[in-house]
Each structure stands twice: as C-alpha cells, then as structure tokens.
Amino acid sequence: MREKLVAALQQTKEDAVYMVYHFSPKGTFRTKVYQKSFVEDLINDNKEIRIHPNFKNVIMIGETGVSLNSFEHNIYFETPNTEGYLEYVSKYNPYYKIYIRLNKKSKTIEFKLGDKYKKLGLIEEGSNGYVSKPYRQKYMKCDSAEELEKHIHDDWWKPRMVDIGRRVLKIKSILADNNKKKIA
C-alpha cells in the first residue's frame, strides 16, 4: 500500500491539501487539513499502513488517519483539447474537477478528464425527479436539457457533477483494491 500512496502523492501538486484525523485513546478524533509535505513525512516515518477498522475511507499511517478521498481528489489529470468544454471544479478542492459539454440541440452531454472521454445521450423525462442521473453508461436521465443546464451551472451542485462525471468516466481510486485488506 505504501507504494500506491507514494504513487498517488507523485500525481499531485505541491499545494494539495489532505484531511487528517488525529485519534485519541478514547476513540474520538479531531480533523485538520495539512499540506502534501505533512502526508509525505507521515508515510516516510511510519512502517505500519492500514485501512482503519471502523472507517473504510480512512487510511491509518501509524496512529494518524488520512482520508482516502484526499488522495483520490488531489490527483492532477492533465486534460488536453478542452476547447468547447466547461471546467467544473468542486468548491472544496481545486483539483477535483471534470470537463463537461452539454449540447441541448443534439441532446447529448460529454465528460472529459485526462485521457478519458464519454458522450451520453439525454433522456428527457419531464418532471420525473431526476435532475441528472447516469443510466446504463449510455444515457443521462433528466427532466429536460434546459433544467440540466441550470443544474450543472449551479455552484452548489458542482461537486455532485464532478462525482457523476468521474463515475461516468470510470475513474477509480488507485487504492480501491486495498479497501478490504490490512497491509503492513
């Protein structure tokens, strides 16, 4: 697991930040945000690295926990040829982003990040309750293209659109296969 964490850190920028959990002997914890250098030092200074037994999204490095999402969301993807796409960035992390192009006329939505690309046809179902829902990796269910456009331009929904786009593109964590294992 150490090698995968180091590989993930090498794909991040120096100003990347990580959610770190400081656990007390009583089982409580406090969280604090740290720079990449702090996490690098944690990995270098500790022999034991494992998944927290109660929090599967926390990687224990010694007695300190680091959010798995912090590793995933900080990976920088160089994305060429983004002309015509809009960049959607999570308000919580500038490196957690996706490029989206909505074409209301042809009823399609395109997602792009790094070397991955996916085009989905829109299924407009009226007031069905879906603002945006990927369907069978070929379609995006929505009320209408106009409502989807309003939704994806709403700052509050940008983190969700990034999540959806990355799911559509099948961008997985480089650590995902270790979630079930305890590795020293």
mmCIF file of C-alpha atoms in Angstrom, residues 85 98-113 115-123 134-141 148 164-165 167-170:
data_model
loop_
_atom_site.group_PDB
_atom_site.id
_atom_site.type_symbol
_atom_site.label_atom_id
_atom_site.label_comp_id
_atom_site.label_asym_id
_atom_site.label_seq_id
_atom_site.Cartn_x
_atom_site.Cartn_y
_atom_site.Cartn_z
ATOM 1 C CA TYR A 85 -15.929 22.289 -22.625
ATOM 2 C CA ILE A 98 -14.292 17.454 -14.635
ATOM 3 C CA TYR A 99 -14.846 18.974 -18.079
ATOM 4 C CA ILE A 100 -18.429 18.961 -19.374
ATOM 5 C CA ARG A 101 -20.018 19.931 -22.677
ATOM 6 C CA LEU A 102 -23.814 19.970 -22.907
ATOM 7 C CA ASN A 103 -25.408 20.125 -26.335
ATOM 8 C CA LYS A 104 -29.104 20.871 -25.922
ATOM 9 C CA LYS A 105 -29.754 20.687 -29.665
ATOM 10 C CA SER A 106 -28.343 17.176 -30.153
ATOM 11 C CA LYS A 107 -29.473 16.133 -26.646
ATOM 12 C CA THR A 108 -26.023 14.963 -25.506
ATOM 13 C CA ILE A 109 -23.664 15.563 -22.619
ATOM 14 C CA GLU A 110 -19.933 14.886 -22.809
ATOM 15 C CA PHE A 111 -17.493 14.328 -19.948
ATOM 16 C CA LYS A 112 -13.733 14.572 -20.224
ATOM 17 C CA LEU A 113 -10.797 14.272 -17.829
ATOM 18 C CA ASP A 115 -7.307 10.812 -21.468
ATOM 19 C CA LYS A 116 -10.854 9.646 -20.673
ATOM 20 C CA TYR A 117 -13.923 10.748 -22.615
ATOM 21 C CA LYS A 118 -17.589 9.718 -22.616
ATOM 22 C CA LYS A 119 -20.604 11.003 -24.518
ATOM 23 C CA LEU A 120 -24.095 10.267 -23.200
ATOM 24 C CA GLY A 121 -27.435 10.762 -24.861
ATOM 25 C CA LEU A 122 -30.028 12.662 -22.842
ATOM 26 C CA ILE A 123 -33.324 11.029 -21.921
ATOM 27 C CA PRO A 134 -26.449 8.417 -15.481
ATOM 28 C CA TYR A 135 -28.256 5.418 -16.933
ATOM 29 C CA ARG A 136 -26.588 2.279 -18.305
ATOM 30 C CA GLN A 137 -23.354 4.111 -19.220
ATOM 31 C CA LYS A 138 -25.028 5.378 -22.418
ATOM 32 C CA TYR A 139 -27.567 7.927 -21.243
ATOM 33 C CA MET A 140 -28.237 10.703 -18.762
ATOM 34 C CA LYS A 141 -31.792 10.853 -17.450
ATOM 35 C CA LEU A 148 -29.949 20.021 -16.721
ATOM 36 C CA ILE A 164 -21.127 11.997 -11.654
ATOM 37 C CA GLY A 165 -18.604 12.811 -14.372
ATOM 38 C CA ARG A 167 -18.255 7.875 -12.216
ATOM 39 C CA VAL A 168 -19.286 8.021 -15.890
ATOM 40 C CA LEU A 169 -15.617 8.082 -16.924
ATOM 41 C CA LYS A 170 -14.922 5.167 -14.544
#
